[in-house]
PDB file of C-alpha atoms in Angstrom:
ATOM      1  CA  UNK Z   1      34.969  25.781 155.451  1.00 43.00           C
ATOM      2  CA  UNK Z   2      31.683  27.596 155.997  1.00 43.00           C
ATOM      3  CA  UNK Z   3      30.301  28.700 152.646  1.00 42.00           C
ATOM      4  CA  UNK Z   4      29.291  32.079 154.076  1.00 44.00           C
ATOM      5  CA  UNK Z   5      32.959  33.045 154.290  1.00 47.00           C
ATOM      6  CA  UNK Z   6      33.973  31.752 150.847  1.00 48.00           C
ATOM      7  CA  UNK Z   7      33.997  35.012 148.919  1.00 48.00           C
ATOM      8  CA  UNK Z   8      35.839  36.809 151.706  1.00 52.00           C
ATOM      9  CA  UNK Z   9      38.686  34.299 151.583  1.00 52.00           C
ATOM     10  CA  UNK Z  10      39.137  34.636 147.817  1.00 56.00           C
ATOM     11  CA  UNK Z  11      39.235  38.436 148.025  1.00 55.00           C
ATOM     12  CA  UNK Z  12      41.526  38.339 151.081  1.00 54.00           C
ATOM     13  CA  UNK Z  13      43.904  35.998 149.230  1.00 51.00           C
ATOM     14  CA  UNK Z  14      43.916  38.192 146.119  1.00 53.00           C
ATOM     15  CA  UNK Z  15      44.637  41.344 148.135  1.00 49.00           C
ATOM     16  CA  UNK Z  16      47.487  39.604 149.934  1.00 47.00           C
ATOM     17  CA  UNK Z  17      49.255  38.544 146.766  1.00 45.00           C
ATOM     18  CA  UNK Z  18      48.786  41.746 144.802  1.00 46.00           C
ATOM     19  CA  UNK Z  19      50.148  43.767 147.740  1.00 42.00           C
ATOM     20  CA  UNK Z  20      53.579  42.216 147.247  1.00 35.00           C
ATOM     21  CA  UNK Z  21      56.125  44.650 145.814  1.00 31.00           C
ATOM     22  CA  UNK Z  22      57.391  44.376 142.265  1.00 30.00           C
ATOM     23  CA  UNK Z  23      60.925  43.774 143.530  1.00 29.00           C
ATOM     24  CA  UNK Z  24      60.065  40.323 144.829  1.00 35.00           C
ATOM     25  CA  UNK Z  25      61.230  37.402 142.728  1.00 36.00           C
ATOM     26  CA  UNK Z  26      58.816  34.848 141.401  1.00 40.00           C
ATOM     27  CA  UNK Z  27      58.736  31.715 143.516  1.00 45.00           C
ATOM     28  CA  UNK Z  28      60.011  28.568 141.893  1.00 52.00           C
ATOM     29  CA  UNK Z  29      60.074  26.325 144.971  1.00 68.00           C
ATOM     30  CA  UNK Z  30      56.394  25.520 145.459  1.00 84.00           C
ATOM     31  CA  UNK Z  31      55.252  22.153 144.188  1.00 87.00           C
ATOM     32  CA  UNK Z  32      52.249  19.874 144.152  1.00 88.00           C
ATOM     33  CA  UNK Z  33      52.377  17.269 146.925  1.00 89.00           C
ATOM     34  CA  UNK Z  34      54.761  19.270 149.116  1.00 91.00           C
ATOM     35  CA  UNK Z  35      53.112  17.954 152.318  1.00 91.00           C
ATOM     36  CA  UNK Z  36      52.431  14.407 151.082  1.00 91.00           C
ATOM     37  CA  UNK Z  37      54.755  12.889 153.693  1.00 92.00           C
ATOM     38  CA  UNK Z  38      54.780  15.455 156.523  1.00 92.00           C
ATOM     39  CA  UNK Z  39      51.050  16.270 156.572  1.00 93.00           C
ATOM     40  CA  UNK Z  40      49.130  14.195 154.001  1.00 90.00           C
ATOM     41  CA  UNK Z  41      45.689  15.385 155.186  1.00 87.00           C
ATOM     42  CA  UNK Z  42      46.473  19.071 154.748  1.00 87.00           C
ATOM     43  CA  UNK Z  43      43.912  19.654 151.982  1.00 83.00           C
ATOM     44  CA  UNK Z  44      41.102  17.825 153.713  1.00 79.00           C
ATOM     45  CA  UNK Z  45      41.725  19.823 156.917  1.00 76.00           C
ATOM     46  CA  UNK Z  46      41.658  22.729 155.384  1.00 66.00           C
ATOM     47  CA  UNK Z  47      52.649  35.427 149.202  1.00 42.00           C
ATOM     48  CA  UNK Z  48      53.604  35.073 152.825  1.00 39.00           C
ATOM     49  CA  UNK Z  49      50.372  35.623 154.784  1.00 38.00           C
ATOM     50  CA  UNK Z  50      51.585  38.994 156.039  1.00 41.00           C
ATOM     51  CA  UNK Z  51      48.016  40.317 155.838  1.00 40.00           C
ATOM     52  CA  UNK Z  52      46.994  37.966 158.662  1.00 38.00           C
ATOM     53  CA  UNK Z  53      49.272  39.603 161.257  1.00 39.00           C
ATOM     54  CA  UNK Z  54      47.553  41.873 163.773  1.00 42.00           C
ATOM     55  CA  UNK Z  55      49.051  45.007 165.313  1.00 47.00           C
ATOM     56  CA  UNK Z  56      49.447  48.721 164.640  1.00 53.00           C
ATOM     57  CA  UNK Z  57      50.682  49.733 161.168  1.00 52.00           C
ATOM     58  CA  UNK Z  58      50.431  46.171 159.801  1.00 45.00           C
ATOM     59  CA  UNK Z  59      48.944  45.379 156.375  1.00 44.00           C
ATOM     60  CA  UNK Z  60      45.706  44.430 158.085  1.00 43.00           C
ATOM     61  CA  UNK Z  61      45.267  48.042 159.280  1.00 43.00           C
ATOM     62  CA  UNK Z  62      45.829  49.672 155.893  1.00 42.00           C
ATOM     63  CA  UNK Z  63      42.863  51.441 154.302  1.00 44.00           C
ATOM     64  CA  UNK Z  64      42.285  48.943 151.464  1.00 44.00           C
ATOM     65  CA  UNK Z  65      42.225  46.034 153.929  1.00 41.00           C
ATOM     66  CA  UNK Z  66      40.169  47.454 156.791  1.00 43.00           C
ATOM     67  CA  UNK Z  67      36.941  45.826 155.650  1.00 44.00           C
ATOM     68  CA  UNK Z  68      38.373  42.474 154.590  1.00 50.00           C
ATOM     69  CA  UNK Z  69      36.739  39.500 156.305  1.00 49.00           C
ATOM     70  CA  UNK Z  70      37.387  35.785 156.594  1.00 63.00           C
ATOM     71  CA  UNK Z  71      40.389  35.819 158.908  1.00 69.00           C
ATOM     72  CA  UNK Z  72      38.589  33.551 161.368  1.00 76.00           C
ATOM     73  CA  UNK Z  73      38.326  30.784 158.772  1.00 77.00           C
ATOM     74  CA  UNK Z  74      42.099  30.796 158.314  1.00 82.00           C
ATOM     75  CA  UNK Z  75      42.611  30.798 162.090  1.00 84.00           C
ATOM     76  CA  UNK Z  76      40.301  27.801 162.485  1.00 83.00           C
ATOM     77  CA  UNK Z  77      42.083  25.838 159.748  1.00 85.00           C
ATOM     78  CA  UNK Z  78      45.447  26.633 161.336  1.00 89.00           C
ATOM     79  CA  UNK Z  79      44.246  25.419 164.738  1.00 88.00           C
ATOM     80  CA  UNK Z  80      43.150  22.104 163.246  1.00 87.00           C
ATOM     81  CA  UNK Z  81      46.358  21.683 161.263  1.00 90.00           C
ATOM     82  CA  UNK Z  82      48.553  22.465 164.266  1.00 93.00           C
ATOM     83  CA  UNK Z  83      46.749  19.708 166.154  1.00 91.00           C
ATOM     84  CA  UNK Z  84      47.320  17.232 163.328  1.00 91.00           C
ATOM     85  CA  UNK Z  85      50.725  18.370 162.013  1.00 92.00           C
ATOM     86  CA  UNK Z  86      52.425  20.776 164.464  1.00 95.00           C
ATOM     87  CA  UNK Z  87      54.756  23.315 162.868  1.00 95.00           C
ATOM     88  CA  UNK Z  88      54.448  21.906 159.361  1.00 95.00           C
ATOM     89  CA  UNK Z  89      51.874  23.814 157.290  1.00 93.00           C
ATOM     90  CA  UNK Z  90      52.325  27.549 156.731  1.00 91.00           C
ATOM     91  CA  UNK Z  91      49.560  30.117 156.986  1.00 88.00           C
ATOM     92  CA  UNK Z  92      50.458  31.229 153.455  1.00 86.00           C
ATOM     93  CA  UNK Z  93      49.688  27.749 152.117  1.00 89.00           C
ATOM     94  CA  UNK Z  94      46.468  27.571 154.134  1.00 87.00           C
ATOM     95  CA  UNK Z  95      45.405  30.837 152.518  1.00 83.00           C
ATOM     96  CA  UNK Z  96      46.206  29.522 149.032  1.00 85.00           C
ATOM     97  CA  UNK Z  97      44.193  26.348 149.644  1.00 86.00           C
ATOM     98  CA  UNK Z  98      41.293  28.270 151.186  1.00 83.00           C
ATOM     99  CA  UNK Z  99      41.122  30.571 148.153  1.00 84.00           C
ATOM    100  CA  UNK Z 100      40.799  27.542 145.844  1.00 87.00           C
ATOM    101  CA  UNK Z 101      38.206  25.902 148.112  1.00 83.00           C
ATOM    102  CA  UNK Z 102      36.166  29.114 148.307  1.00 82.00           C
ATOM    103  CA  UNK Z 103      35.772  29.023 144.526  1.00 86.00           C
ATOM    104  CA  UNK Z 104      34.872  25.327 144.501  1.00 85.00           C
ATOM    105  CA  UNK Z 105      32.226  25.821 147.198  1.00 82.00           C
ATOM    106  CA  UNK Z 106      30.513  28.451 145.055  1.00 85.00           C
ATOM    107  CA  UNK Z 107      30.275  26.088 142.066  1.00 87.00           C
ATOM    108  CA  UNK Z 108      33.495  27.297 140.499  1.00 89.00           C
ATOM    109  CA  UNK Z 109      36.484  25.373 139.137  1.00 91.00           C
ATOM    110  CA  UNK Z 110      39.121  23.511 141.096  1.00 90.00           C
ATOM    111  CA  UNK Z 111      42.848  23.566 140.417  1.00 92.00           C
ATOM    112  CA  UNK Z 112      45.899  21.845 141.846  1.00 91.00           C
ATOM    113  CA  UNK Z 113      47.640  24.205 144.291  1.00 90.00           C
ATOM    114  CA  UNK Z 114      51.454  24.062 144.412  1.00 90.00           C
ATOM    115  CA  UNK Z 115      52.542  24.255 148.070  1.00 91.00           C
ATOM    116  CA  UNK Z 116      55.672  24.915 150.086  1.00 90.00           C
ATOM    117  CA  UNK Z 117      55.352  28.618 150.938  1.00 89.00           C
ATOM    118  CA  UNK Z 118      56.692  29.919 154.233  1.00 89.00           C
ATOM    119  CA  UNK Z 119      55.263  32.768 156.303  1.00 87.00           C
ATOM    120  CA  UNK Z 120      56.787  36.239 156.369  1.00 83.00           C
ATOM    121  CA  UNK Z 121      58.073  37.909 159.536  1.00 83.00           C
ATOM    122  CA  UNK Z 122      57.197  41.464 158.540  1.00 75.00           C
ATOM    123  CA  UNK Z 123      53.833  43.131 157.906  1.00 68.00           C
ATOM    124  CA  UNK Z 124      53.702  46.843 157.040  1.00 64.00           C
ATOM    125  CA  UNK Z 125      50.706  48.940 156.069  1.00 62.00           C
ATOM    126  CA  UNK Z 126      52.926  50.686 153.529  1.00 63.00           C
ATOM    127  CA  UNK Z 127      53.270  47.412 151.612  1.00 62.00           C
ATOM    128  CA  UNK Z 128      49.670  47.802 150.404  1.00 63.00           C
ATOM    129  CA  UNK Z 129      50.641  50.725 148.176  1.00 70.00           C
ATOM    130  CA  UNK Z 130      50.685  48.442 145.138  1.00 74.00           C
ATOM    131  CA  UNK Z 131      47.154  47.160 145.645  1.00 78.00           C
ATOM    132  CA  UNK Z 132      44.777  47.868 142.765  1.00 83.00           C
ATOM    133  CA  UNK Z 133      42.540  50.742 143.844  1.00 88.00           C
ATOM    134  CA  UNK Z 134      38.829  51.027 143.114  1.00 92.00           C
ATOM    135  CA  UNK Z 135      39.443  54.259 141.147  1.00 94.00           C
ATOM    136  CA  UNK Z 136      42.339  52.911 139.063  1.00 94.00           C
ATOM    137  CA  UNK Z 137      42.191  53.305 135.314  1.00 96.00           C
ATOM    138  CA  UNK Z 138      42.945  50.292 133.154  1.00 98.00           C
ATOM    139  CA  UNK Z 139      46.359  51.768 132.444  1.00 97.00           C
ATOM    140  CA  UNK Z 140      47.244  51.950 136.124  1.00 96.00           C
ATOM    141  CA  UNK Z 141      45.879  48.466 136.771  1.00 95.00           C
ATOM    142  CA  UNK Z 142      47.969  47.085 133.919  1.00 96.00           C
ATOM    143  CA  UNK Z 143      51.094  48.724 135.330  1.00 94.00           C
ATOM    144  CA  UNK Z 144      50.498  47.208 138.774  1.00 91.00           C
ATOM    145  CA  UNK Z 145      49.869  43.743 137.370  1.00 91.00           C
ATOM    146  CA  UNK Z 146      52.769  43.932 134.926  1.00 93.00           C
ATOM    147  CA  UNK Z 147      55.149  44.811 137.766  1.00 88.00           C
ATOM    148  CA  UNK Z 148      54.272  41.428 139.262  1.00 85.00           C
ATOM    149  CA  UNK Z 149      54.689  39.507 136.031  1.00 89.00           C
ATOM    150  CA  UNK Z 150      50.961  39.337 135.279  1.00 93.00           C
ATOM    151  CA  UNK Z 151      49.585  40.265 131.863  1.00 97.00           C
ATOM    152  CA  UNK Z 152      46.387  41.955 130.719  1.00 97.00           C
ATOM    153  CA  UNK Z 153      44.476  38.689 130.468  1.00 97.00           C
ATOM    154  CA  UNK Z 154      45.499  37.840 134.047  1.00 96.00           C
ATOM    155  CA  UNK Z 155      44.123  41.233 135.082  1.00 96.00           C
ATOM    156  CA  UNK Z 156      40.720  40.587 133.513  1.00 97.00           C
ATOM    157  CA  UNK Z 157      40.583  36.969 134.694  1.00 96.00           C
ATOM    158  CA  UNK Z 158      41.427  37.779 138.312  1.00 93.00           C
ATOM    159  CA  UNK Z 159      39.023  40.739 138.326  1.00 94.00           C
ATOM    160  CA  UNK Z 160      36.448  38.146 137.329  1.00 94.00           C
ATOM    161  CA  UNK Z 161      36.827  36.742 140.828  1.00 90.00           C
ATOM    162  CA  UNK Z 162      34.422  39.542 141.748  1.00 91.00           C
ATOM    163  CA  UNK Z 163      31.678  37.224 140.537  1.00 91.00           C
ATOM    164  CA  UNK Z 164      31.572  36.361 144.252  1.00 86.00           C
ATOM    165  CA  UNK Z 165      32.196  38.702 147.135  1.00 84.00           C
ATOM    166  CA  UNK Z 166      31.023  42.092 148.351  1.00 86.00           C
ATOM    167  CA  UNK Z 167      32.165  45.692 148.583  1.00 89.00           C
ATOM    168  CA  UNK Z 168      31.368  48.415 151.069  1.00 91.00           C
ATOM    169  CA  UNK Z 169      29.271  51.295 149.754  1.00 95.00           C
ATOM    170  CA  UNK Z 170      32.115  53.732 150.458  1.00 93.00           C
ATOM    171  CA  UNK Z 171      34.115  52.301 147.568  1.00 93.00           C
ATOM    172  CA  UNK Z 172      31.603  53.112 144.839  1.00 95.00           C
ATOM    173  CA  UNK Z 173      29.036  55.523 146.340  1.00 95.00           C
ATOM    174  CA  UNK Z 174      30.720  58.515 144.687  1.00 94.00           C
ATOM    175  CA  UNK Z 175      29.822  57.085 141.274  1.00 96.00           C
ATOM    176  CA  UNK Z 176      26.135  57.703 141.999  1.00 95.00           C
ATOM    177  CA  UNK Z 177      26.242  61.051 143.757  1.00 94.00           C
ATOM    178  CA  UNK Z 178      29.482  62.894 143.066  1.00 90.00           C
ATOM    179  CA  UNK Z 179      31.406  61.558 140.104  1.00 92.00           C
ATOM    180  CA  UNK Z 180      33.993  64.317 139.964  1.00 78.00           C
ATOM    181  CA  UNK Z 181      35.469  63.147 136.652  1.00 74.00           C
ATOM    182  CA  UNK Z 182      32.338  64.679 135.092  1.00 66.00           C
ATOM    183  CA  UNK Z 183      31.370  67.361 137.615  1.00 66.00           C
ATOM    184  CA  UNK Z 184      30.173  67.828 141.176  1.00 73.00           C
ATOM    185  CA  UNK Z 185      26.928  65.985 141.812  1.00 77.00           C
ATOM    186  CA  UNK Z 186      27.187  64.078 138.545  1.00 90.00           C
ATOM    187  CA  UNK Z 187      26.535  60.387 137.984  1.00 94.00           C
ATOM    188  CA  UNK Z 188      29.132  58.130 136.380  1.00 95.00           C
ATOM    189  CA  UNK Z 189      27.839  57.943 132.775  1.00 94.00           C
ATOM    190  CA  UNK Z 190      28.996  54.330 132.462  1.00 96.00           C
ATOM    191  CA  UNK Z 191      26.315  53.205 134.958  1.00 97.00           C
ATOM    192  CA  UNK Z 192      23.215  51.778 133.268  1.00 97.00           C
ATOM    193  CA  UNK Z 193      20.444  54.307 133.969  1.00 96.00           C
ATOM    194  CA  UNK Z 194      17.943  51.538 134.762  1.00 97.00           C
ATOM    195  CA  UNK Z 195      20.381  50.118 137.329  1.00 97.00           C
ATOM    196  CA  UNK Z 196      20.949  53.425 139.117  1.00 97.00           C
ATOM    197  CA  UNK Z 197      17.786  53.345 141.285  1.00 97.00           C
ATOM    198  CA  UNK Z 198      18.692  49.858 142.536  1.00 95.00           C
ATOM    199  CA  UNK Z 199      22.208  50.978 143.443  1.00 96.00           C
ATOM    200  CA  UNK Z 200      20.936  54.083 145.211  1.00 97.00           C
ATOM    201  CA  UNK Z 201      18.465  51.998 147.195  1.00 96.00           C
ATOM    202  CA  UNK Z 202      21.316  49.752 148.319  1.00 95.00           C
ATOM    203  CA  UNK Z 203      23.562  52.698 149.196  1.00 96.00           C
ATOM    204  CA  UNK Z 204      21.567  55.838 150.053  1.00 96.00           C
ATOM    205  CA  UNK Z 205      23.453  59.124 149.835  1.00 92.00           C
ATOM    206  CA  UNK Z 206      23.681  59.640 153.585  1.00 91.00           C
ATOM    207  CA  UNK Z 207      23.442  55.985 154.567  1.00 94.00           C
ATOM    208  CA  UNK Z 208      25.884  53.597 156.223  1.00 95.00           C
ATOM    209  CA  UNK Z 209      28.927  53.576 153.958  1.00 94.00           C
ATOM    210  CA  UNK Z 210      30.190  50.312 155.472  1.00 91.00           C
ATOM    211  CA  UNK Z 211      27.132  48.404 154.243  1.00 93.00           C
ATOM    212  CA  UNK Z 212      28.106  45.443 152.062  1.00 89.00           C
ATOM    213  CA  UNK Z 213      26.797  45.079 148.510  1.00 93.00           C
ATOM    214  CA  UNK Z 214      27.374  42.113 146.195  1.00 92.00           C
ATOM    215  CA  UNK Z 215      29.944  42.781 143.480  1.00 92.00           C
ATOM    216  CA  UNK Z 216      27.884  40.617 141.123  1.00 93.00           C
ATOM    217  CA  UNK Z 217      24.232  41.529 141.524  1.00 88.00           C
ATOM    218  CA  UNK Z 218      23.179  38.869 139.014  1.00 83.00           C
ATOM    219  CA  UNK Z 219      24.358  35.777 140.917  1.00 89.00           C
ATOM    220  CA  UNK Z 220      26.268  36.917 144.026  1.00 84.00           C
ATOM    221  CA  UNK Z 221      26.827  33.474 145.531  1.00 84.00           C
ATOM    222  CA  UNK Z 222      27.739  31.579 142.384  1.00 90.00           C
ATOM    223  CA  UNK Z 223      31.067  31.536 140.567  1.00 91.00           C
ATOM    224  CA  UNK Z 224      30.147  32.156 136.932  1.00 93.00           C
ATOM    225  CA  UNK Z 225      30.530  34.637 134.078  1.00 94.00           C
ATOM    226  CA  UNK Z 226      27.657  36.953 135.022  1.00 94.00           C
ATOM    227  CA  UNK Z 227      30.262  39.443 136.277  1.00 95.00           C
ATOM    228  CA  UNK Z 228      31.329  39.979 132.665  1.00 97.00           C
ATOM    229  CA  UNK Z 229      27.718  40.287 131.546  1.00 96.00           C
ATOM    230  CA  UNK Z 230      27.293  43.009 134.169  1.00 97.00           C
ATOM    231  CA  UNK Z 231      30.256  44.939 132.728  1.00 98.00           C
ATOM    232  CA  UNK Z 232      28.770  44.771 129.243  1.00 97.00           C
ATOM    233  CA  UNK Z 233      25.445  46.046 130.588  1.00 97.00           C
ATOM    234  CA  UNK Z 234      26.896  48.924 132.629  1.00 98.00           C
ATOM    235  CA  UNK Z 235      26.246  47.154 135.920  1.00 97.00           C
ATOM    236  CA  UNK Z 236      29.758  46.814 137.286  1.00 97.00           C
ATOM    237  CA  UNK Z 237      29.893  47.927 140.919  1.00 97.00           C
ATOM    238  CA  UNK Z 238      33.439  49.250 141.203  1.00 96.00           C
ATOM    239  CA  UNK Z 239      34.759  51.859 138.802  1.00 97.00           C
ATOM    240  CA  UNK Z 240      37.937  49.775 138.366  1.00 96.00           C
ATOM    241  CA  UNK Z 241      35.740  46.892 137.199  1.00 97.00           C
ATOM    242  CA  UNK Z 242      33.490  48.840 134.836  1.00 98.00           C
ATOM    243  CA  UNK Z 243      36.430  50.426 133.012  1.00 98.00           C
ATOM    244  CA  UNK Z 244      37.444  46.948 131.848  1.00 98.00           C
ATOM    245  CA  UNK Z 245      34.538  47.249 129.405  1.00 98.00           C
ATOM    246  CA  UNK Z 246      35.169  50.845 128.318  1.00 95.00           C
ATOM    247  CA  UNK Z 247      38.877  50.338 127.581  1.00 97.00           C
ATOM    248  CA  UNK Z 248      39.492  48.629 124.229  1.00 97.00           C
ATOM    249  CA  UNK Z 249      42.493  46.593 125.435  1.00 97.00           C
ATOM    250  CA  UNK Z 250      40.487  44.816 128.116  1.00 98.00           C
ATOM    251  CA  UNK Z 251      37.061  44.904 126.462  1.00 98.00           C
ATOM    252  CA  UNK Z 252      38.187  42.366 123.853  1.00 96.00           C
ATOM    253  CA  UNK Z 253      39.146  39.927 126.623  1.00 96.00           C
ATOM    254  CA  UNK Z 254      35.830  40.443 128.437  1.00 97.00           C
ATOM    255  CA  UNK Z 255      34.044  39.769 125.139  1.00 96.00           C
ATOM    256  CA  UNK Z 256      35.938  36.496 124.696  1.00 94.00           C
ATOM    257  CA  UNK Z 257      34.722  35.286 128.081  1.00 94.00           C
ATOM    258  CA  UNK Z 258      31.184  36.193 127.032  1.00 93.00           C
ATOM    259  CA  UNK Z 259      31.441  34.211 123.806  1.00 82.00           C
ATOM    260  CA  UNK Z 260      33.007  30.927 124.795  1.00 66.00           C
ATOM    261  CA  UNK Z 261      36.559  31.301 126.139  1.00 73.00           C
ATOM    262  CA  UNK Z 262      36.754  29.137 129.251  1.00 90.00           C
ATOM    263  CA  UNK Z 263      36.794  31.498 132.196  1.00 94.00           C
ATOM    264  CA  UNK Z 264      36.984  28.586 134.635  1.00 93.00           C
ATOM    265  CA  UNK Z 265      40.103  27.176 132.994  1.00 94.00           C
ATOM    266  CA  UNK Z 266      41.844  30.517 132.696  1.00 95.00           C
ATOM    267  CA  UNK Z 267      40.970  31.488 136.263  1.00 94.00           C
ATOM    268  CA  UNK Z 268      42.773  28.454 137.661  1.00 93.00           C
ATOM    269  CA  UNK Z 269      45.836  29.208 135.533  1.00 94.00           C
ATOM    270  CA  UNK Z 270      45.978  32.840 136.624  1.00 93.00           C
ATOM    271  CA  UNK Z 271      45.485  31.944 140.289  1.00 90.00           C
ATOM    272  CA  UNK Z 272      48.423  29.524 140.169  1.00 90.00           C
ATOM    273  CA  UNK Z 273      50.519  32.166 138.425  1.00 89.00           C
ATOM    274  CA  UNK Z 274      49.603  34.810 140.977  1.00 86.00           C
ATOM    275  CA  UNK Z 275      50.102  32.492 143.952  1.00 84.00           C
ATOM    276  CA  UNK Z 276      53.768  32.037 143.022  1.00 84.00           C
ATOM    277  CA  UNK Z 277      54.593  35.732 143.253  1.00 82.00           C
ATOM    278  CA  UNK Z 278      57.105  36.636 145.943  1.00 77.00           C
ATOM    279  CA  UNK Z 279      56.757  33.431 147.940  1.00 81.00           C
ATOM    280  CA  UNK Z 280      59.208  32.552 150.689  1.00 79.00           C
ATOM    281  CA  UNK Z 281      60.649  29.042 150.485  1.00 78.00           C
ATOM    282  CA  UNK Z 282      63.486  26.988 151.923  1.00 82.00           C
ATOM    283  CA  UNK Z 283      64.825  28.606 155.085  1.00 84.00           C
ATOM    284  CA  UNK Z 284      63.285  32.027 154.458  1.00 84.00           C
ATOM    285  CA  UNK Z 285      60.571  33.235 156.802  1.00 86.00           C
ATOM    286  CA  UNK Z 286      58.960  30.842 159.267  1.00 91.00           C
ATOM    287  CA  UNK Z 287      56.007  28.545 159.880  1.00 92.00           C
ATOM    288  CA  UNK Z 288      53.768  30.538 162.183  1.00 90.00           C
ATOM    289  CA  UNK Z 289      52.103  28.788 165.096  1.00 91.00           C
ATOM    290  CA  UNK Z 290      49.284  31.360 165.083  1.00 87.00           C
ATOM    291  CA  UNK Z 291      48.531  33.048 161.765  1.00 85.00           C
ATOM    292  CA  UNK Z 292      47.907  36.480 163.286  1.00 83.00           C
ATOM    293  CA  UNK Z 293      51.209  36.544 165.185  1.00 84.00           C
ATOM    294  CA  UNK Z 294      54.851  36.311 164.244  1.00 87.00           C
ATOM    295  CA  UNK Z 295      56.575  33.543 166.235  1.00 87.00           C
TER     296      UNK Z 295
END
């Protein structure tokens, strides 16, 4: 996988899984070594993948997903796997493996990925309603994660995935020029005043709001704990990230990652936990031939 697409895959994978509704059961059918006989080279080549489907009113067209990138990496992996093992490996499993590999390629941890997911046959923009929003308070974020069986530590750990990746200016520009929680034209008081000029230079008031900015300005291409250092220093990019430091229930967890708790270890655990939400197994769903199209 090209390293330039790594962060996009991780964020794409996270959005896919968190978009699943709370009514979905937790998958118990995935397992390590699922393809050991049918497609043993699956990991060297390279949730239900509903975000990959193209078309009007699909998840891919929903507002939160419009600027996601990395689809082409999944398509390329699927092409290679179809040549080696036709009709065997699901797009959902490819996405799970690519998310893990994207972390590894940016000097992050590896973890064993349980496999055996099948691809969904439905993709609706309305299914993204449960995605964490960039303006969500900690309380709202906790509710969304709890509905999926994820706890407060999972929330902080998975948010830490923003140590790699980018955001468009449109998702945080208001914090610098019109933070309405304080008053029209105000600046979000949680932003470090010495950091504000740098942010404004990256995203001018009347500039291109689709411009990409690193979510971790300290080490944007390295998987590490500098994201948490940024929160402590008032340098979180998204409001939904920065509030993890200002809310007491999440601040204590951020502090633990700053003082020795193994973020790498916990990240792998939370990713495995999240990747087993709402999966289709057995005879449910299908194995897509092309990830962007239902068979």
